[in-house]
Coordinates of C-alpha atoms in Angstrom, one line a residue:
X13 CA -4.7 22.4 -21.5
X14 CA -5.7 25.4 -20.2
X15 CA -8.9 27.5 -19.3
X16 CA -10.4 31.2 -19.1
X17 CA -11.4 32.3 -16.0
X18 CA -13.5 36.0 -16.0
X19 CA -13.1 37.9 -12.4
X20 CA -15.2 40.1 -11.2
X21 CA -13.5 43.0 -13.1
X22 CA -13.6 41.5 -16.2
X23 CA -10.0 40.8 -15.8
X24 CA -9.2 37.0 -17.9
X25 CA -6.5 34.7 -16.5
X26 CA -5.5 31.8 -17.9
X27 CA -5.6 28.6 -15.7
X28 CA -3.4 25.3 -16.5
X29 CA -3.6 22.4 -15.4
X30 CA -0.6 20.5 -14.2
X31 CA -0.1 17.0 -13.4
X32 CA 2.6 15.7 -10.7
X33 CA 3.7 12.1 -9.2
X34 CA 5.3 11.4 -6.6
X35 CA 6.3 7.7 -7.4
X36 CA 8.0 6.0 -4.2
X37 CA 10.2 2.8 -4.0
X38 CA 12.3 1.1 -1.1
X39 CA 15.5 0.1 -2.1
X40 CA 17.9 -1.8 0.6
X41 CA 16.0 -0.1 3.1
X42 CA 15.9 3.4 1.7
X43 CA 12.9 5.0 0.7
X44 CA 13.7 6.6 -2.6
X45 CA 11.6 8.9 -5.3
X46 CA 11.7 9.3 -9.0
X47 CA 12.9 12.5 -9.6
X48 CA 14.1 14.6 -13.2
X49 CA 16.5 17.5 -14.1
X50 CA 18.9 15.9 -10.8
X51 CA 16.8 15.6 -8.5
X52 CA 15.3 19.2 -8.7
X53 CA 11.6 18.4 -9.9
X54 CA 9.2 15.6 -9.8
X55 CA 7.8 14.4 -13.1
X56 CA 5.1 16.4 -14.4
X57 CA 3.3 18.1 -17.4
X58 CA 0.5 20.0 -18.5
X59 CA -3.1 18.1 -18.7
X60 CA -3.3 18.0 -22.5
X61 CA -6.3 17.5 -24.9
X62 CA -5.6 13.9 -26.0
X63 CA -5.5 12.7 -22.6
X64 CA -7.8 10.3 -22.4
X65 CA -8.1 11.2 -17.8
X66 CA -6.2 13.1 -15.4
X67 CA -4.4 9.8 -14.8
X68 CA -3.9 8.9 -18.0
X69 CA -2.2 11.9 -18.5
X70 CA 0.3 11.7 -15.4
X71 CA 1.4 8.1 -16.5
X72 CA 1.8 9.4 -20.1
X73 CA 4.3 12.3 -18.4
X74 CA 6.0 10.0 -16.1
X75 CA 6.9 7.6 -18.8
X76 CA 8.1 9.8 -21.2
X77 CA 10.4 11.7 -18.7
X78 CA 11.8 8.5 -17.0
X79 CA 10.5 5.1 -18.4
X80 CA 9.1 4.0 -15.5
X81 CA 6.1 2.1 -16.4
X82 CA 3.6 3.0 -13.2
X83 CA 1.6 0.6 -11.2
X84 CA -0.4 1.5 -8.0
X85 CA -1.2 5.2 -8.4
X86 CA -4.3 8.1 -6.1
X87 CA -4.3 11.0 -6.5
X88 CA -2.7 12.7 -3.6
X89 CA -3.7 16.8 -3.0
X90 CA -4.8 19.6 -6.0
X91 CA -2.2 22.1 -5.5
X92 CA -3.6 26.0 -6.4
X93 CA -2.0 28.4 -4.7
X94 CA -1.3 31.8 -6.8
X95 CA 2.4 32.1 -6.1
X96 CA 3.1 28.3 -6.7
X97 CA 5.0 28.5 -10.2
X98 CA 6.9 31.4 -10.4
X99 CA 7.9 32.9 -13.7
X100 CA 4.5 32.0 -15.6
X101 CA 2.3 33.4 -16.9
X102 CA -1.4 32.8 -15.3
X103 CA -2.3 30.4 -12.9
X104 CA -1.1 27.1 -12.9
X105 CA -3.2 24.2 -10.7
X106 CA -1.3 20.7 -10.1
X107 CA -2.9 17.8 -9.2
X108 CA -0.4 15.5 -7.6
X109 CA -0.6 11.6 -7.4
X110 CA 1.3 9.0 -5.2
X111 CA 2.6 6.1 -6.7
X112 CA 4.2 2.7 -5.1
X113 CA 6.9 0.9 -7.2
X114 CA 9.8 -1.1 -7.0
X115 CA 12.6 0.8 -8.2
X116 CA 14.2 0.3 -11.8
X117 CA 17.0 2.0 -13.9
X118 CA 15.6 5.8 -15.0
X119 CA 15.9 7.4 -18.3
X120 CA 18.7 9.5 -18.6
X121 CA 16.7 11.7 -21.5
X122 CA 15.1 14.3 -18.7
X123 CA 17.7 13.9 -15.9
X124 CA 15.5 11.0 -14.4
X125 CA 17.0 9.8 -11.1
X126 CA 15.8 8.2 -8.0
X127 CA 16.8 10.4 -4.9
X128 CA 16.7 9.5 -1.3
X129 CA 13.8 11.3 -0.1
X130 CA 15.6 12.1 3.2
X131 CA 18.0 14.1 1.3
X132 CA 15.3 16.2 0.8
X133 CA 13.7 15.9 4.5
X134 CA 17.1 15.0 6.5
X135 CA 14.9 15.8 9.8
X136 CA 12.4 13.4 9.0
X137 CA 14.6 10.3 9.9
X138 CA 14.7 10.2 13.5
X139 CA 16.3 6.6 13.5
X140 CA 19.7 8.5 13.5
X141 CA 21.4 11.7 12.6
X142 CA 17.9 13.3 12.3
X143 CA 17.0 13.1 15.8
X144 CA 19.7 14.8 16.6
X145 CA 19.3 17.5 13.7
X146 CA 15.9 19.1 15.0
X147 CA 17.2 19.7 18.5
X148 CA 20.8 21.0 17.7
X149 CA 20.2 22.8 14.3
X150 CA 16.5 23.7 13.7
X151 CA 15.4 24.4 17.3
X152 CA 16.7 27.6 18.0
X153 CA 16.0 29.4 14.7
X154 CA 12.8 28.1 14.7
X155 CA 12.2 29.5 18.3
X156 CA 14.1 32.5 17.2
X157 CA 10.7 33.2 14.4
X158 CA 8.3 32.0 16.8
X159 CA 9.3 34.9 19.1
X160 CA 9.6 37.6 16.4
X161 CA 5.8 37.8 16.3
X162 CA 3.7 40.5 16.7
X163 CA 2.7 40.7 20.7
X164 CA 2.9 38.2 23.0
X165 CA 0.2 35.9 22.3
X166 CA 1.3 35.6 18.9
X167 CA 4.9 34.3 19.8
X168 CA 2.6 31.8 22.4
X169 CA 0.8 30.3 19.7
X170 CA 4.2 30.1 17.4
X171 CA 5.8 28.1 20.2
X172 CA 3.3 25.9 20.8
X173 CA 3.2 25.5 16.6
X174 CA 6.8 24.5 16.7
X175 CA 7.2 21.9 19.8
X176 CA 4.0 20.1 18.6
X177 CA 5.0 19.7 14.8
X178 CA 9.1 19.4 15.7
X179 CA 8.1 17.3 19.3
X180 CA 10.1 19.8 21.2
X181 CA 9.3 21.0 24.8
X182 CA 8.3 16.8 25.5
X183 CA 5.8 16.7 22.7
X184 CA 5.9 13.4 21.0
X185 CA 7.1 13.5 17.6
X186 CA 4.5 12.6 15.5
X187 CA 5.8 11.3 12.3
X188 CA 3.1 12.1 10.2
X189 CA 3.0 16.3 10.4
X190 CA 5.6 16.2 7.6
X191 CA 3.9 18.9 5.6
X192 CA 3.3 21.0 8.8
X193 CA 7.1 20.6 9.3
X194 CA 7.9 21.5 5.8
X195 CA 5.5 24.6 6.4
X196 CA 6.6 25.8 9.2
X197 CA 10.3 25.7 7.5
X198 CA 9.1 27.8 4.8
X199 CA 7.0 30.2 7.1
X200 CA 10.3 31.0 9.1
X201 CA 12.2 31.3 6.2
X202 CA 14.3 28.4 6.6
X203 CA 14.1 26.6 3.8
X204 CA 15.2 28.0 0.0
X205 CA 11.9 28.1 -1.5
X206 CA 11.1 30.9 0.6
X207 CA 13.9 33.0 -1.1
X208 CA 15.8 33.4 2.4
X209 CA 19.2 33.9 3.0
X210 CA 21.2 30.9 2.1
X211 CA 23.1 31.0 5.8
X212 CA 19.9 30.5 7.8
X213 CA 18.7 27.7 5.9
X214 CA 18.0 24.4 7.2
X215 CA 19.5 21.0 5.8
X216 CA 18.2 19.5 3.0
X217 CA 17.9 19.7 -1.0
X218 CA 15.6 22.3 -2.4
X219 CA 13.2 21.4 -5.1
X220 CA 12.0 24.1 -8.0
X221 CA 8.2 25.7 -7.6
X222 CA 6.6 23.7 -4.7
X223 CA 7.9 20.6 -5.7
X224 CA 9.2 20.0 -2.2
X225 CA 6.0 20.7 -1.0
X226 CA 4.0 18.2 -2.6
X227 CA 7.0 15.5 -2.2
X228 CA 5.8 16.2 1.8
X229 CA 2.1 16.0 1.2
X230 CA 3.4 12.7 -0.2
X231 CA 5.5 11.1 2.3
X232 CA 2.8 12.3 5.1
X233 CA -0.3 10.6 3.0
X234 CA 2.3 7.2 2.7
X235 CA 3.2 7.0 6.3
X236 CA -0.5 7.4 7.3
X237 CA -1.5 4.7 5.2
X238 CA 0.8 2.2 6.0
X239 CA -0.6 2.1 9.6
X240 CA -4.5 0.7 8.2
X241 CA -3.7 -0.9 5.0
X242 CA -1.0 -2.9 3.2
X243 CA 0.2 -1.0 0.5
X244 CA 3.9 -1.5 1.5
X245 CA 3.0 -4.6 -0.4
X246 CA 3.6 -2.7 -3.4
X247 CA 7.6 -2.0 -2.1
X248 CA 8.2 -5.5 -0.9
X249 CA 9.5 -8.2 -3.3
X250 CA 7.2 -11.2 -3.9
X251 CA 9.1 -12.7 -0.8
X252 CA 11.1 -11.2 2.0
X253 CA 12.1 -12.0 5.4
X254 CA 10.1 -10.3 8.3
X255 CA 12.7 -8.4 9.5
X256 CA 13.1 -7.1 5.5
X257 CA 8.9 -6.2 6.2
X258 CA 10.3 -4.2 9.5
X259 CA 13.1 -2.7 8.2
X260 CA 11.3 -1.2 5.0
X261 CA 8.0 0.2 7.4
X262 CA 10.9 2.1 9.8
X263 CA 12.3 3.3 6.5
X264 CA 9.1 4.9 5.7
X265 CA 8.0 5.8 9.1
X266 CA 12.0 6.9 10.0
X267 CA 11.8 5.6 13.6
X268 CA 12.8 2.1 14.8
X269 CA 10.2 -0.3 16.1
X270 CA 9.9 -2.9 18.7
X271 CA 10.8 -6.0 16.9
X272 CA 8.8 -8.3 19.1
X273 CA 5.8 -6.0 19.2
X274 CA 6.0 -5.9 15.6
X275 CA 6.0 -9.2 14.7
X276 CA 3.0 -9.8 17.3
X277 CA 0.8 -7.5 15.5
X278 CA 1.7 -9.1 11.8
X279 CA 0.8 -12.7 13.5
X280 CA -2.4 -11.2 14.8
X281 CA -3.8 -9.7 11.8
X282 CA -2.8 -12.6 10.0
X283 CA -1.1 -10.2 6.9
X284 CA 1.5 -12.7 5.7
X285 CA 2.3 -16.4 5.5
X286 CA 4.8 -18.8 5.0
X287 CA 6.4 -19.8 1.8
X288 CA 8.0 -22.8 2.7
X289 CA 11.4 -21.5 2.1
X290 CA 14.4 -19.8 3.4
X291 CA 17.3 -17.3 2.8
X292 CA 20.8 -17.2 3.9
X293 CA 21.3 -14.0 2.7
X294 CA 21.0 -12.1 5.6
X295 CA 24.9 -13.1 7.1
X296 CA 23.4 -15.1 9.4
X297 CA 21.4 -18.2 10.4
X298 CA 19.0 -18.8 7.7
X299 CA 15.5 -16.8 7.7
X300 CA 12.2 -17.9 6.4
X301 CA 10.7 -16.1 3.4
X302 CA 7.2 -14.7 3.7
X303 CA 4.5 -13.4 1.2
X304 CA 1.5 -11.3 2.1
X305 CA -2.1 -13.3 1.7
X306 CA -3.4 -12.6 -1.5
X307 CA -7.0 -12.8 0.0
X308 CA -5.5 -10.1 2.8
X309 CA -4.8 -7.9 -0.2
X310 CA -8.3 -8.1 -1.5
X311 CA -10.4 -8.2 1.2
X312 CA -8.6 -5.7 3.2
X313 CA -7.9 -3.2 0.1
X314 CA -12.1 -2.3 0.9
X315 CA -12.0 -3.2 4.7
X316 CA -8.5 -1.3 5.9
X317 CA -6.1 -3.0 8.0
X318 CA -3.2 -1.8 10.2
X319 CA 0.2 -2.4 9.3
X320 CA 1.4 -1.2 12.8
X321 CA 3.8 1.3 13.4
X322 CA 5.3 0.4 16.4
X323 CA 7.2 2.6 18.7
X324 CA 11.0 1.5 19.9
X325 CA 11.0 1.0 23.8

């Protein structure tokens, strides 16, 4: 669907509408998104006539392209910027929505696959290797641009950009600033969207248009959320143990939490309960099986609650 718009000098452009999902699953303790064409876009189409809403439209596009029936879907951030989509004619707008799910087999049709969304973001999982990554790989170009500006207070403000969204210089990392990451990338040239040279990129899979972009704007809204209400509900199985409930929040958070303090704050806010039965599935001594509350899930889907992130000591 698209639209006229008249500038000032009587100049027309036509304006499309796009619609964008960033559907999210955990799988064996790996968060993973719905991707097509390999991994290189996230399902998407044009805002058409005979859809009946804007979200009627996305789950139309998303099920055609992969076959994943979608369940709980908001809309996430209206992408506009001029430059977004090159090669097109006009202007093209994308409205992008998250969606929660629990992963199942992908189309083949449109190159539908589910990708690790850390092999898009490898510095975003600071349980490991990505720790590591920021300090020894991205660091020094990044304080390398920051230095380049134009006069000295310029270069100040860079630096102080960098160690607060990359927690260098003893800031804390702060593991929701994934888009100011991801922008910063692109501002220094380090990442392919921003048609730099292929040797000073940083790790990680490109994505075509902004597609990375909004797949950050994505992960950042999710790990936010987690922390006041219990959407990760939507990831978990009907049961799971509570180190399962851990192990998929540090997959979405990608830091490791104090197990004890954990498992305090779940007791207190009285999330989950009991089901009476147990698995040996996890190698070793049997471990009880919990569900979330149902009454938790309505009351606090209008009141919030905290599904903690916990720092590791």
């Amino acid at each position: 669907m698209s639209l006229v718009q008249t500038r000032s000098d009587d100049v027309s452009v036509a304006v499309a509408a796009e619609l964008t999902a960033v559907i999210v699953a955990v799988t064996n303790g790996q968060p993973r998104v719905l991707t097509i064409d390999k991994g290189q876009a996230l399902p998407s189409g044009p805002f058409e006539a005979s859809h009946r809403s804007l979200q009627a439209g996305l789950r139309s596009w998303v099920e055609t392209q992969t076959r994943h029936p979608l369940g709980y879907v908001e809309q996430l951030y209206t992408f506009a910027d001029a430059d977004r989509k090159q090669g097109t004619l006009g202007r093209v707008v994308s409205v992008s929505y998250l969606g929660l799910t629990r992963e199942a087999p992908a189309a083949a049709g449109w190159g539908a696959e589910w990708q690790p969304w850390y092999r898009f973001f490898p510095w975003e999982d600071v349980r490991g290797a990505g720790a590591a990554l920021t300090g020894a790989v991205l660091a020094g170009p990044l304080r390398a641009w920051a230095e380049s500006a134009d006069g000295p207070g310029a270069a100040r403000a860079r630096l102080r950009r960098v160690a607060i969204n990359f927690g260098l210089d003893g800031q804390r990392w702060n593991e929701e600033l994934v888009l100011q990451r991801y922008e910063t990338l692109w501002e220094a040239g380090l990442v392919a969207e921003a048609g730099a040279a292929r040797a000073a990129l940083a790790p990680g899979e490109a994505m075509r248009h902004d597609h990375r972009r909004i797949l950050a704007t994505g992960i950042a809204r999710l790990r936010a959320k987690i922390k006041y209400r219990p959407v990760v509900f939507e990831l978990m199985p009907e049961t799971f143990t509570l180190l399962q409930l851990q192990r998929t929040v540090e997959a979405l958070g990608g830091r490791l939490l104090h197990k004890q303090n954990f498992r305090r704050l779940i007791d207190q806010q009285d999330l989950v309960e009991e089901t009476g039965e147990v698995t040996t599935e996890t190698g070793g001594r049997p471990a009880k099986l919990f569900r979330f509350r149902r009454e938790v899930l309505a009351e606090r889907q209008v009141a919030g609650t905290k599904l903690p992130l916990v720092r590791a000591v």
